[in-house]
Tab-separated table of C-alpha atoms and ligand atoms in Angstrom:
chain	number	residue	atom	x	y	z
G	1488	MET	CA	-0.152	-0.095	-0.096
G	1489	SER	CA	1.641	3.267	-1.033
G	1490	GLU	CA	0.575	6.609	0.191
G	1491	ALA	CA	1.787	9.784	-1.779
G	1492	ASP	CA	2.930	11.506	1.487
G	1493	PRO	CA	1.575	9.891	4.801
G	1494	ALA	CA	2.498	13.179	6.361
G	1495	LYS	CA	-0.403	15.016	4.623
G	1496	ASN	CA	-3.041	12.533	5.554
G	1497	PRO	CA	-5.889	14.662	6.798
G	1498	TYR	CA	-7.299	11.756	8.544
G	1499	PRO	CA	-6.617	10.494	12.019
G	1500	TRP	CA	-6.175	7.012	10.861
G	1501	ARG	CA	-3.710	5.263	8.318
G	1502	MET	CA	-4.817	4.067	4.939
G	1503	ASP	CA	-3.392	0.849	5.959
G	1504	ASP	CA	-5.651	0.527	8.704
G	1505	LEU	CA	-8.590	0.680	6.050
G	1506	VAL	CA	-7.003	-1.713	3.742
G	1507	SER	CA	-6.712	-4.297	6.501
G	1508	LEU	CA	-10.203	-3.785	7.573
G	1509	CYS	CA	-11.168	-4.402	3.863
G	1510	ALA	CA	-9.381	-7.677	3.820
G	1511	ARG	CA	-10.225	-8.810	7.234
G	1512	ARG	CA	-13.948	-8.281	6.794
G	1513	GLY	CA	-14.125	-9.330	3.232
G	1514	PHE	CA	-14.804	-6.117	1.379
G	1515	VAL	CA	-11.512	-6.127	-0.921
G	1516	PHE	CA	-8.481	-8.189	-1.092
G	1517	PRO	CA	-5.783	-8.881	-3.981
G	1518	THR	CA	-6.815	-11.138	-6.597
G	1519	SER	CA	-5.016	-14.500	-6.818
G	1520	GLU	CA	-3.890	-14.043	-3.202
G	1521	ILE	CA	-2.706	-17.433	-2.747
G	1522	TYR	CA	-0.108	-16.961	-5.782
G	1523	GLY	CA	0.885	-13.404	-4.322
G	1524	GLY	CA	-1.823	-11.324	-6.216
G	1525	ILE	CA	-1.183	-9.425	-9.386
G	1526	ASN	CA	-0.601	-5.626	-9.013
G	1527	GLY	CA	-3.451	-3.553	-9.792
G	1528	PHE	CA	-6.316	-6.111	-9.737
G	1529	TRP	CA	-8.648	-6.758	-6.706
G	1530	ASP	CA	-11.451	-8.995	-5.839
G	1531	TYR	CA	-14.440	-7.758	-3.756
G	1532	GLY	CA	-15.624	-10.447	-1.308
G	1533	PRO	CA	-19.183	-10.906	0.212
G	1534	LEU	CA	-19.307	-7.500	1.607
G	1535	GLY	CA	-17.383	-5.666	-1.152
G	1536	VAL	CA	-19.769	-7.142	-3.587
G	1537	GLU	CA	-22.985	-6.014	-1.933
G	1538	LEU	CA	-21.612	-2.543	-1.368
G	1539	LYS	CA	-20.535	-2.348	-5.021
G	1540	ASN	CA	-23.807	-3.449	-6.252
G	1541	ASN	CA	-25.854	-1.009	-3.948
G	1542	LEU	CA	-23.689	1.708	-5.420
G	1543	LYS	CA	-24.361	0.845	-9.132
G	1544	ALA	CA	-28.067	0.246	-8.193
G	1545	LEU	CA	-28.409	3.752	-6.894
G	1546	TRP	CA	-26.352	5.153	-10.072
G	1547	TRP	CA	-28.880	3.170	-12.556
G	1548	GLN	CA	-32.072	4.315	-10.544
G	1549	ARG	CA	-30.977	8.084	-10.821
G	1550	VAL	CA	-29.376	8.243	-14.071
G	1551	VAL	CA	-31.472	5.643	-16.190
G	1552	ARG	CA	-34.793	4.588	-14.423
G	1553	GLU	CA	-35.901	8.092	-13.167
G	1554	ARG	CA	-35.644	9.784	-16.214
G	1555	ASP	CA	-37.429	9.276	-19.636
G	1556	ASP	CA	-34.569	10.665	-21.664
G	1557	VAL	CA	-31.829	8.180	-20.759
G	1558	GLU	CA	-31.612	4.622	-22.109
G	1559	GLY	CA	-29.437	1.629	-20.663
G	1560	LEU	CA	-26.922	-0.353	-22.485
G	1561	ASP	CA	-24.683	-3.524	-21.603
G	1562	SER	CA	-22.130	-4.003	-24.479
G	1563	ALA	CA	-19.533	-6.244	-25.065
G	1564	ILE	CA	-16.249	-5.733	-23.382
G	1565	ILE	CA	-14.369	-6.418	-26.888
G	1566	CYS	CA	-15.265	-3.893	-29.264
G	1567	HIS	CA	-14.106	-4.032	-33.162
G	1568	PRO	CA	-10.421	-2.852	-33.246
G	1569	ARG	CA	-11.280	0.172	-35.450
G	1570	THR	CA	-13.334	1.437	-32.540
G	1571	TRP	CA	-10.077	2.338	-30.763
G	1572	GLU	CA	-8.568	3.831	-33.982
G	1573	ALA	CA	-11.434	6.217	-34.373
G	1574	SER	CA	-11.636	7.070	-30.770
G	1575	GLY	CA	-7.827	7.794	-30.904
G	1576	HIS	CA	-6.857	5.522	-28.129
G	1577	VAL	CA	-4.622	3.606	-30.377
G	1578	GLU	CA	-2.558	6.674	-31.218
G	1579	HIS	CA	-2.889	8.718	-28.011
G	1580	PHE	CA	-4.056	6.716	-25.166
G	1581	SER	CA	-0.436	6.521	-23.524
G	1582	ASP	CA	1.490	7.722	-20.387
G	1583	PRO	CA	5.133	9.120	-20.241
G	1584	MET	CA	7.413	6.287	-18.930
G	1585	VAL	CA	10.837	5.880	-17.593
G	1586	ASP	CA	12.918	2.832	-16.394
G	1587	CYS	CA	15.630	3.041	-13.769
G	1588	ARG	CA	18.488	0.923	-15.261
G	1589	ALA	CA	19.675	0.235	-11.771
G	1590	CYS	CA	16.762	-1.303	-10.068
G	1591	LYS	CA	14.483	-2.023	-13.322
G	1592	LYS	CA	11.526	-0.372	-12.149
G	1593	ARG	CA	9.165	1.335	-14.343
G	1594	PHE	CA	7.748	4.734	-13.426
G	1595	ARG	CA	5.324	7.138	-14.567
G	1596	ALA	CA	7.595	10.197	-15.778
G	1597	ASP	CA	4.895	12.515	-14.425
G	1598	GLN	CA	4.940	11.032	-10.982
G	1599	LEU	CA	8.634	10.657	-10.424
G	1600	ASP	CA	7.969	12.514	-6.732
G	1601	ASP	CA	6.603	9.135	-5.638
G	1602	ALA	CA	9.232	7.015	-7.092
G	1603	GLY	CA	11.219	6.968	-3.684
G	1604	PRO	CA	15.032	6.040	-3.464
G	1605	CYS	CA	16.668	3.554	-5.733
G	1606	PRO	CA	17.312	0.346	-3.715
G	1607	ALA	CA	19.983	-0.953	-6.286
G	1608	ARG	CA	22.835	1.912	-6.567
G	1609	GLU	CA	25.835	2.239	-4.535
G	1610	GLY	CA	26.813	5.751	-3.127
G	1611	THR	CA	23.560	7.314	-3.997
G	1612	SER	CA	19.817	6.849	-3.703
G	1613	GLU	CA	19.025	8.346	-7.042
G	1614	HIS	CA	17.405	6.373	-9.733
G	1615	ASP	CA	19.245	6.136	-13.271
G	1616	PHE	CA	16.454	6.967	-15.418
G	1617	THR	CA	16.160	6.277	-19.171
G	1618	ASP	CA	14.919	8.825	-21.592
G	1619	VAL	CA	11.005	9.298	-21.476
G	1620	ARG	CA	9.096	6.856	-23.692
G	1621	ARG	CA	5.192	6.805	-24.316
G	1622	PHE	CA	3.624	3.528	-23.217
G	1623	ASN	CA	0.152	2.840	-24.586
G	1624	LEU	CA	-2.162	1.924	-21.855
G	1625	MET	CA	-4.641	-0.512	-23.705
G	1626	LEU	CA	-4.588	-4.174	-22.816
G	1627	LYS	CA	-4.388	-6.236	-26.049
G	1628	THR	CA	-5.631	-9.750	-26.496
G	1629	PHE	CA	-6.073	-11.932	-29.719
G	1630	ILE	CA	-9.263	-13.158	-31.143
G	1631	GLY	CA	-9.563	-16.729	-32.699
G	1632	ALA	CA	-6.911	-19.165	-33.341
G	1633	SER	CA	-4.096	-17.046	-34.648
G	1634	GLU	CA	-2.001	-14.433	-32.848
G	1635	ASP	CA	-0.951	-12.355	-35.765
G	1636	ALA	CA	-1.480	-8.476	-36.176
G	1637	ALA	CA	-4.926	-8.991	-37.868
G	1638	ALA	CA	-6.093	-10.823	-34.838
G	1639	VAL	CA	-5.271	-8.068	-32.145
G	1640	ALA	CA	-8.222	-6.671	-29.963
G	1641	TYR	CA	-8.192	-4.600	-27.036
G	1642	LEU	CA	-10.073	-4.817	-23.663
G	1643	ARG	CA	-12.144	-1.640	-23.586
G	1644	ALA	CA	-10.430	1.249	-21.959
G	1645	GLU	CA	-13.588	3.107	-21.221
G	1646	THR	CA	-17.381	1.844	-21.467
G	1647	CYS	CA	-18.371	4.851	-23.633
G	1648	GLN	CA	-17.094	3.913	-27.003
G	1649	SER	CA	-20.014	1.323	-27.649
G	1650	ILE	CA	-22.301	3.812	-26.591
G	1651	PHE	CA	-21.090	5.867	-29.599
G	1652	THR	CA	-21.110	3.006	-32.042
G	1653	ASP	CA	-24.418	1.605	-30.846
G	1654	PHE	CA	-25.961	5.158	-31.017
G	1655	ARG	CA	-28.211	4.703	-34.020
G	1656	ARG	CA	-29.281	1.102	-32.818
G	1657	VAL	CA	-30.352	2.462	-29.595
G	1658	LYS	CA	-31.870	5.740	-30.847
G	1659	ASP	CA	-33.948	4.035	-33.389
G	1660	THR	CA	-35.218	1.039	-31.234
G	1661	SER	CA	-35.972	3.148	-28.344
G	1662	ARG	CA	-37.579	6.119	-30.470
G	1663	GLN	CA	-35.717	8.646	-28.567
G	1664	LYS	CA	-34.889	12.048	-30.081
G	1665	VAL	CA	-32.103	14.481	-29.097
G	1666	PRO	CA	-31.735	15.505	-26.514
G	1667	PHE	CA	-31.345	11.987	-24.799
G	1668	GLY	CA	-28.891	9.949	-23.240
G	1669	ILE	CA	-27.453	6.345	-23.160
G	1670	ALA	CA	-25.866	4.929	-20.085
G	1671	GLN	CA	-23.859	1.900	-19.150
G	1672	ILE	CA	-22.041	0.301	-16.100
G	1673	GLY	CA	-19.211	-2.065	-17.039
G	1674	LYS	CA	-15.490	-3.343	-16.512
G	1675	ALA	CA	-12.789	-0.944	-18.180
G	1676	PHE	CA	-9.084	-2.127	-18.389
G	1677	ARG	CA	-5.948	0.099	-18.345
G	1678	ASN	CA	-2.344	-0.997	-18.426
G	1679	GLU	CA	-1.554	1.342	-15.685
G	1680	ILE	CA	2.232	1.698	-15.378
G	1681	ASN	CA	1.945	2.178	-11.496
G	1682	PRO	CA	-1.437	1.013	-10.064
G	1683	ARG	CA	-1.418	2.321	-6.587
G	1684	ASN	CA	-3.343	3.647	-3.507
G	1685	PHE	CA	-5.195	0.307	-3.061
G	1686	THR	CA	-8.236	0.212	-5.579
G	1687	PHE	CA	-7.842	3.931	-6.633
G	1688	ARG	CA	-5.571	3.356	-9.642
G	1689	SER	CA	-6.306	-0.324	-10.768
G	1690	ARG	CA	-5.823	-2.117	-14.203
G	1691	GLU	CA	-9.335	-3.400	-14.057
G	1692	PHE	CA	-12.105	-1.431	-12.751
G	1693	GLU	CA	-15.768	-0.674	-13.285
G	1694	GLN	CA	-17.039	2.687	-14.673
G	1695	ALA	CA	-20.566	4.026	-14.909
G	1696	GLU	CA	-20.695	6.388	-18.075
G	1697	LEU	CA	-23.659	8.106	-19.438
G	1698	GLU	CA	-23.331	9.976	-22.907
G	1699	PHE	CA	-25.993	12.590	-23.347
G	1700	PHE	CA	-26.681	13.666	-27.058
G	1701	ILE	CA	-27.714	17.230	-27.712
G	1702	HIS	CA	-28.187	20.027	-30.137
G	1703	PRO	CA	-25.040	21.910	-30.633
G	1704	SER	CA	-26.766	25.108	-29.294
G	1705	GLU	CA	-27.325	23.685	-26.062
G	1706	ARG	CA	-24.075	22.797	-24.735
G	1707	GLU	CA	-23.643	24.957	-21.769
G	1708	ARG	CA	-27.103	24.247	-20.545
G	1709	TRP	CA	-26.717	20.419	-20.616
G	1710	PHE	CA	-23.212	20.489	-19.184
G	1711	ALA	CA	-24.478	22.737	-16.255
G	1712	HIS	CA	-27.516	20.536	-15.690
G	1713	TRP	CA	-25.439	17.306	-15.657
G	1714	LEU	CA	-22.613	18.693	-13.488
G	1715	GLU	CA	-25.536	19.877	-10.907
G	1716	GLU	CA	-27.022	16.288	-11.199
G	1717	ARG	CA	-24.029	14.492	-10.308
G	1718	LYS	CA	-22.923	16.648	-7.593
G	1719	ARG	CA	-26.272	16.253	-6.071
G	1720	PHE	CA	-25.685	12.485	-6.443
G	1721	HIS	CA	-22.669	12.384	-4.421
G	1722	ARG	CA	-23.840	14.605	-1.667
G	1723	GLU	CA	-26.788	12.208	-1.479
G	1724	LEU	CA	-24.381	9.409	-1.074
G	1725	GLY	CA	-23.397	11.382	2.242
G	1726	PHE	CA	-19.928	12.371	1.594
G	1727	HIS	CA	-18.813	15.279	3.979
G	1728	ALA	CA	-19.185	18.730	2.294
G	1729	GLY	CA	-15.424	19.701	3.023
G	1730	ARG	CA	-14.237	16.499	1.341
G	1731	LEU	CA	-15.931	17.017	-1.929
G	1732	ARG	CA	-15.039	19.713	-4.423
G	1733	VAL	CA	-15.667	20.336	-8.206
G	1734	ARG	CA	-12.453	21.125	-10.192
G	1735	PRO	CA	-12.926	22.690	-13.421
G	1736	HIS	CA	-10.295	21.828	-16.058
G	1737	THR	CA	-8.040	24.597	-17.209
G	1738	ALA	CA	-7.837	25.564	-20.915
G	1739	GLN	CA	-4.409	23.417	-20.854
G	1740	GLU	CA	-5.989	20.158	-19.756
G	1741	LEU	CA	-8.930	20.016	-22.198
G	1742	ALA	CA	-8.888	17.643	-24.912
G	1743	HIS	CA	-8.845	19.456	-28.244
G	1744	TYR	CA	-12.233	18.598	-29.144
G	1745	ALA	CA	-13.652	19.674	-25.352
G	1746	ASN	CA	-15.566	22.775	-24.694
G	1747	ALA	CA	-15.583	22.268	-20.962
G	1748	ALA	CA	-14.689	19.598	-18.352
G	1749	ALA	CA	-14.734	19.447	-14.411
G	1750	ASP	CA	-13.765	16.637	-12.071
G	1751	ILE	CA	-15.673	15.795	-9.148
G	1752	GLU	CA	-12.723	15.186	-6.419
G	1753	PHE	CA	-12.624	13.588	-3.079
G	1754	LEU	CA	-10.227	14.262	-0.443
G	1755	PHE	CA	-8.618	10.817	0.164
G	1756	PRO	CA	-5.827	10.179	2.855
G	1757	PHE	CA	-3.374	10.703	-0.196
G	1758	GLY	CA	-4.874	14.009	-1.119
G	1759	TRP	CA	-7.701	15.351	-3.532
G	1760	GLN	CA	-8.325	13.108	-6.528
G	1761	GLU	CA	-10.969	12.557	-9.246
G	1762	ILE	CA	-13.781	10.169	-8.594
G	1763	GLU	CA	-15.869	11.556	-11.640
G	1764	GLY	CA	-15.352	13.753	-14.844
G	1765	VAL	CA	-18.090	15.632	-16.467
G	1766	HIS	CA	-16.995	16.260	-19.966
G	1767	ASP	CA	-18.649	18.229	-22.917
G	1768	ARG	CA	-16.806	16.141	-25.775
G	1769	GLY	CA	-18.500	17.836	-28.580
G	1770	ASP	CA	-19.172	16.109	-31.869
G	1771	TRP	CA	-15.792	14.343	-31.731
G	1772	ASP	CA	-17.070	10.847	-31.124
G	1773	LEU	CA	-19.791	10.618	-33.476
G	1774	ARG	CA	-17.898	12.514	-36.335
G	1775	ARG	CA	-15.060	10.161	-35.820
G	1776	HIS	CA	-17.006	6.997	-35.845
G	1777	THR	CA	-18.864	8.334	-38.747
G	1778	GLU	CA	-15.665	8.741	-40.820
G	1779	TYR	CA	-13.955	5.354	-39.529
G	1780	SER	CA	-17.285	3.177	-40.101
G	1781	GLY	CA	-18.552	5.026	-43.348
G	1782	LYS	CA	-22.001	5.024	-41.531
G	1783	ASP	CA	-23.889	8.291	-41.065
G	1784	LEU	CA	-24.671	8.952	-37.287
G	1785	SER	CA	-26.163	12.337	-37.855
G	1786	VAL	CA	-29.732	13.032	-37.031
G	1787	THR	CA	-32.520	15.306	-38.545
G	1788	ASP	CA	-34.843	17.668	-36.348
G	1789	GLU	CA	-38.099	16.726	-37.403
G	1790	GLU	CA	-39.423	20.243	-36.872
G	1791	THR	CA	-36.859	22.243	-38.276
G	1792	LYS	CA	-35.479	19.724	-40.824
G	1793	GLU	CA	-31.870	20.906	-39.610
G	1794	HIS	CA	-29.563	18.116	-40.050
G	1795	PHE	CA	-26.749	17.698	-37.508
G	1796	THR	CA	-24.102	15.528	-35.563
G	1797	PRO	CA	-25.111	15.566	-32.038
G	1798	MET	CA	-22.835	16.918	-29.480
G	1799	VAL	CA	-22.090	14.748	-26.213
G	1800	ILE	CA	-22.170	15.805	-22.558
G	1801	GLU	CA	-20.486	12.874	-20.725
G	1802	THR	CA	-20.606	11.955	-16.972
G	1803	SER	CA	-18.099	9.271	-16.212
G	1804	VAL	CA	-17.771	7.958	-12.652
G	1805	GLY	CA	-15.512	5.280	-11.280
G	1806	ILE	CA	-17.461	2.626	-9.205
G	1807	ASP	CA	-14.265	1.340	-7.612
G	1808	ARG	CA	-13.008	4.693	-6.596
G	1809	THR	CA	-16.230	5.877	-5.279
G	1810	ALA	CA	-16.737	2.848	-3.392
G	1811	LEU	CA	-13.011	3.515	-1.946
G	1812	ALA	CA	-14.219	7.153	-1.217
G	1813	LEU	CA	-17.335	5.776	0.550
G	1814	LEU	CA	-15.328	3.419	2.798
G	1815	VAL	CA	-12.807	6.409	3.533
G	1816	ASN	CA	-15.556	8.967	4.103
G	1817	GLY	CA	-17.442	6.453	6.649
G	1818	TYR	CA	-14.342	4.965	8.503
G	1819	GLU	CA	-14.138	6.266	12.194
G	1820	GLU	CA	-11.982	4.995	15.177
G	1821	GLN	CA	-14.109	6.354	17.966
G	1822	LYS	CA	-12.890	6.622	21.633
G	1823	LEU	CA	-15.773	5.636	23.830
G	1824	PRO	CA	-16.613	6.898	27.451
G	1825	ASP	CA	-15.167	3.514	28.713
G	1826	GLY	CA	-11.941	3.850	27.188
G	1827	GLU	CA	-12.621	1.432	24.329
G	1828	THR	CA	-12.258	2.277	20.849
G	1829	ARG	CA	-15.127	1.287	18.320
G	1830	THR	CA	-14.211	1.045	14.488
G	1831	LEU	CA	-17.044	2.323	12.609
G	1832	LEU	CA	-18.074	2.518	9.098
G	1833	ARG	CA	-20.772	5.450	8.755
G	1834	LEU	CA	-21.954	4.130	5.265
G	1835	HIS	CA	-25.140	5.532	3.708
G	1836	PRO	CA	-27.963	2.975	4.591
G	1837	ALA	CA	-28.455	2.581	0.893
G	1838	ILE	CA	-24.979	1.543	0.458
G	1839	SER	CA	-24.292	-0.541	3.439
G	1840	PRO	CA	-23.898	-4.255	2.406
G	1841	ILE	CA	-25.732	-5.445	5.343
G	1842	LYS	CA	-28.783	-3.420	6.438
G	1843	VAL	CA	-30.097	-5.231	9.394
G	1844	ALA	CA	-28.348	-7.707	11.681
G	1845	VAL	CA	-30.548	-9.924	13.798
G	1846	LEU	CA	-29.021	-10.960	17.237
G	1847	PRO	CA	-30.614	-13.055	19.964
G	1848	LEU	CA	-29.387	-12.494	23.298
G	1849	SER	CA	-28.974	-16.134	24.011
G	1850	LYS	CA	-28.709	-19.179	21.644
G	1851	LYS	CA	-31.980	-20.344	23.438
G	1852	LEU	CA	-33.770	-17.783	21.646
G	1853	ALA	CA	-32.491	-18.907	18.289
G	1854	GLU	CA	-35.748	-20.239	17.083
G	1855	PRO	CA	-37.920	-17.077	17.189
G	1856	ALA	CA	-34.844	-14.956	16.016
G	1857	GLN	CA	-34.220	-16.811	13.104
G	1858	ARG	CA	-38.002	-16.405	12.127
G	1859	LEU	CA	-37.509	-12.691	12.321
G	1860	ALA	CA	-34.291	-12.986	10.415
G	1861	GLY	CA	-36.126	-14.981	7.597
G	1862	GLU	CA	-38.793	-12.685	7.470
G	1863	LEU	CA	-36.604	-9.475	7.028
G	1864	ARG	CA	-34.191	-11.323	4.592
G	1865	ARG	CA	-37.157	-11.521	1.914
G	1866	ARG	CA	-36.654	-7.658	1.747
G	1867	TYR	CA	-33.141	-6.650	3.259
G	1868	SER	CA	-29.885	-8.178	3.137
G	1869	THR	CA	-29.805	-9.396	6.824
G	1870	PHE	CA	-27.278	-10.942	8.759
G	1871	TYR	CA	-28.113	-13.612	11.805
G	1872	ASP	CA	-25.368	-13.879	14.503
G	1873	GLU	CA	-25.926	-15.769	17.820
G	1874	SER	CA	-22.346	-16.068	19.020
G	1875	GLY	CA	-20.380	-14.071	21.302
G	1876	ASN	CA	-21.315	-11.407	23.581
G	1877	ILE	CA	-23.798	-8.839	22.396
G	1878	GLY	CA	-21.323	-5.982	22.637
G	1879	ARG	CA	-18.933	-7.682	20.485
G	1880	ARG	CA	-21.573	-8.492	18.135
G	1881	TYR	CA	-22.539	-4.899	17.806
G	1882	ARG	CA	-18.860	-3.970	17.089
G	1883	ARG	CA	-18.660	-6.536	14.444
G	1884	GLN	CA	-21.566	-4.839	12.609
G	1885	ASP	CA	-20.549	-1.320	13.380
G	1886	GLU	CA	-17.180	-1.873	11.639
G	1887	VAL	CA	-19.022	-3.250	8.443
G	1888	GLY	CA	-21.428	-0.419	8.512
G	1889	THR	CA	-24.655	-2.134	9.225
G	1890	PRO	CA	-27.024	0.554	10.084
G	1891	PHE	CA	-29.724	-1.461	12.189
G	1892	CYS	CA	-29.115	-4.340	14.817
G	1893	VAL	CA	-32.401	-5.982	16.229
G	1894	THR	CA	-31.856	-7.814	19.637
G	1895	TYR	CA	-34.197	-10.663	20.551
G	1896	ASP	CA	-34.139	-10.927	24.330
G	1897	PHE	CA	-35.808	-12.908	27.187
G	1898	GLU	CA	-38.574	-10.367	27.164
G	1899	SER	CA	-39.212	-10.490	23.463
G	1900	GLY	CA	-41.455	-13.568	23.686
G	1901	THR	CA	-43.608	-12.165	26.358
G	1902	ASP	CA	-44.044	-8.423	25.442
G	1903	GLY	CA	-43.703	-9.053	22.003
G	1904	LYS	CA	-40.974	-6.430	21.264
G	1905	VAL	CA	-37.477	-6.279	20.115
G	1906	THR	CA	-34.723	-3.756	20.583
G	1907	VAL	CA	-33.357	-1.993	17.388
G	1908	ARG	CA	-30.249	-0.503	17.937
G	1909	GLU	CA	-28.944	2.266	15.473
G	1910	ARG	CA	-25.188	2.071	14.378
G	1911	ASP	CA	-24.107	5.875	14.510
G	1912	ALA	CA	-25.598	7.141	17.535
G	1913	MET	CA	-26.070	3.745	19.348
G	1914	THR	CA	-29.600	4.711	20.496
G	1915	GLN	CA	-31.878	1.819	21.391
G	1916	GLU	CA	-35.373	1.581	20.732
G	1917	ARG	CA	-38.098	-0.961	21.827
G	1918	VAL	CA	-40.205	-1.806	18.650
G	1919	SER	CA	-42.891	-4.606	18.387
G	1920	LEU	CA	-42.011	-7.555	16.442
G	1921	GLU	CA	-44.632	-7.043	13.849
G	1922	GLY	CA	-43.699	-3.434	13.555
G	1923	VAL	CA	-39.955	-4.121	12.652
G	1924	PRO	CA	-40.312	-4.222	8.757
G	1925	ALA	CA	-42.119	-0.919	8.958
G	1926	TYR	CA	-39.713	0.658	11.252
G	1927	LEU	CA	-36.661	-0.433	8.806
G	1928	HIS	CA	-38.905	0.457	5.720
G	1929	ASP	CA	-39.052	4.130	6.976
G	1930	ARG	CA	-35.450	4.223	7.389
G	1931	LEU	CA	-33.927	2.271	4.677
G	1932	GLU	CA	-36.137	3.231	1.818
G	1933	VAL	CA	-35.895	6.733	1.689
G	1934	VAL	CA	-33.407	6.677	-1.159
G	1935	LEU	CA	-34.005	3.840	-3.394
M	1337	LIG	N1	-14.941	8.010	-20.972
M	1337	LIG	C1	-14.143	9.120	-20.207
M	1337	LIG	C2	-13.080	8.591	-19.191
M	1337	LIG	O1	-13.064	7.322	-19.190
M	1337	LIG	P1	-11.899	8.947	-17.432
M	1337	LIG	O2	-11.176	10.298	-16.649
M	1337	LIG	O3	-10.246	8.562	-17.991
M	1337	LIG	O4	-12.685	9.428	-18.430
M	1337	LIG	C3	-13.347	8.221	-15.950
M	1337	LIG	O5	-12.157	8.145	-16.403
M	1337	LIG	C4	-13.483	7.509	-14.330
M	1337	LIG	O6	-13.088	6.332	-14.588
M	1337	LIG	C5	-12.481	8.284	-13.463
M	1337	LIG	O7	-12.900	9.458	-12.798
M	1337	LIG	C6	-12.384	7.291	-12.402
M	1337	LIG	O8	-13.377	7.429	-11.346
M	1337	LIG	C7	-12.322	6.021	-13.134
M	1337	LIG	N2	-10.966	5.423	-13.578
M	1337	LIG	C8	-10.276	5.982	-14.565
M	1337	LIG	N3	-9.125	5.261	-14.464
M	1337	LIG	C9	-8.996	4.420	-13.267
M	1337	LIG	C10	-8.050	3.534	-12.736
M	1337	LIG	N4	-7.153	3.063	-13.325
M	1337	LIG	N5	-8.587	2.914	-11.887
M	1337	LIG	C11	-9.741	2.931	-11.155
M	1337	LIG	N6	-10.511	3.706	-11.718
M	1337	LIG	C12	-10.349	4.594	-12.641
């Protein structure tokens, strides 16, 4: 686990503490761990997959389902290789790279501040760098039985290119008219030179992207609209206001075809970093795919009969980065009045992997408690735990972000009530057994 500069960590805990919680509790851990892992590839365990699925479901709900001007797509990961020529990736999608002749390590030339000392040179700790070369970040594979140049294909470097190549098909089948959008969630792959900061920069990751097609005269309006929508989404996730900011790109940072772009950034232990980009991509994508495929991707306005190539406003969020930001945002090591420390994940209930834990006070109460858990499980991701003292069981739920624990005690059989404990304030309330689903409904289903 590397941190750019631990001294600058604004949090009163170390990133390694969170990384170890993630592995220990089954959120995220290195892939192929028994073989030593592969740098830049991660597996999401039972809790991690729930968290990520909740995040994706919320994005899909807000961006696709709640709008009648956005359609969904799930395209293949491997696109026709011409796609990446048209998009400019084959030619331009590269990072500057240097090698150290002494220690044989490879670095991004624009991130040499993080290179650290060279372990292989005598008399100096400085690296012996080669000249800067460009390194294309697309991961290559071969299709079919041969491995010659004609069989080369790429794992997609971003999910949006199929949205452009499928533009006409989706538009015609859904009978949408500009302005409208196409959204997709899926894996993307980049052969990053230095994957780092846990899942933040990985070689395989998930993106949730929306490409919104508009008339050229409406660029400013739709860019402002989508930037506002996306800010709202992140605020809704419960990020602390002081840890979230929008950073407009400078003119130098803008792609040559772009009119405007802004990053939504989160304050990680390793500094302010992008979790989402909102981009005005102009008509670059549809024009290039028209040129490379020979297929017309322009539209005609039915009223004015104007013929034009739509412009695109894009919102592109990393699911893994947002999941990591949510874990960072929620992680706390809290000193309790009795001197103990409780580790807490203050996750928004809509994102929490487990919504409710059912905890009988004694194993003798297992039968009615399991009955309650079975009933709740039909609606919510529910965890049942009857072992260990109740305080320890609460702590185990706190550190994975479970918003509610329901305790079935010795009175429950006679007064028909259970104790519901809330994670953040640790308040406890007696609730009638039959009232538990409604109690949870009021508190858990506010978002989705
Ligand atoms: N279609 C536009 C596009 O792909 P990007 O800024 O390269 O734009 C968008 O990527 C988002 O994808 C980023 O904001 C980030 O959240 C996520 N992302 C990009 N590279 C990543 C990586 N190596 N590891 C994890 N997430 C990444």
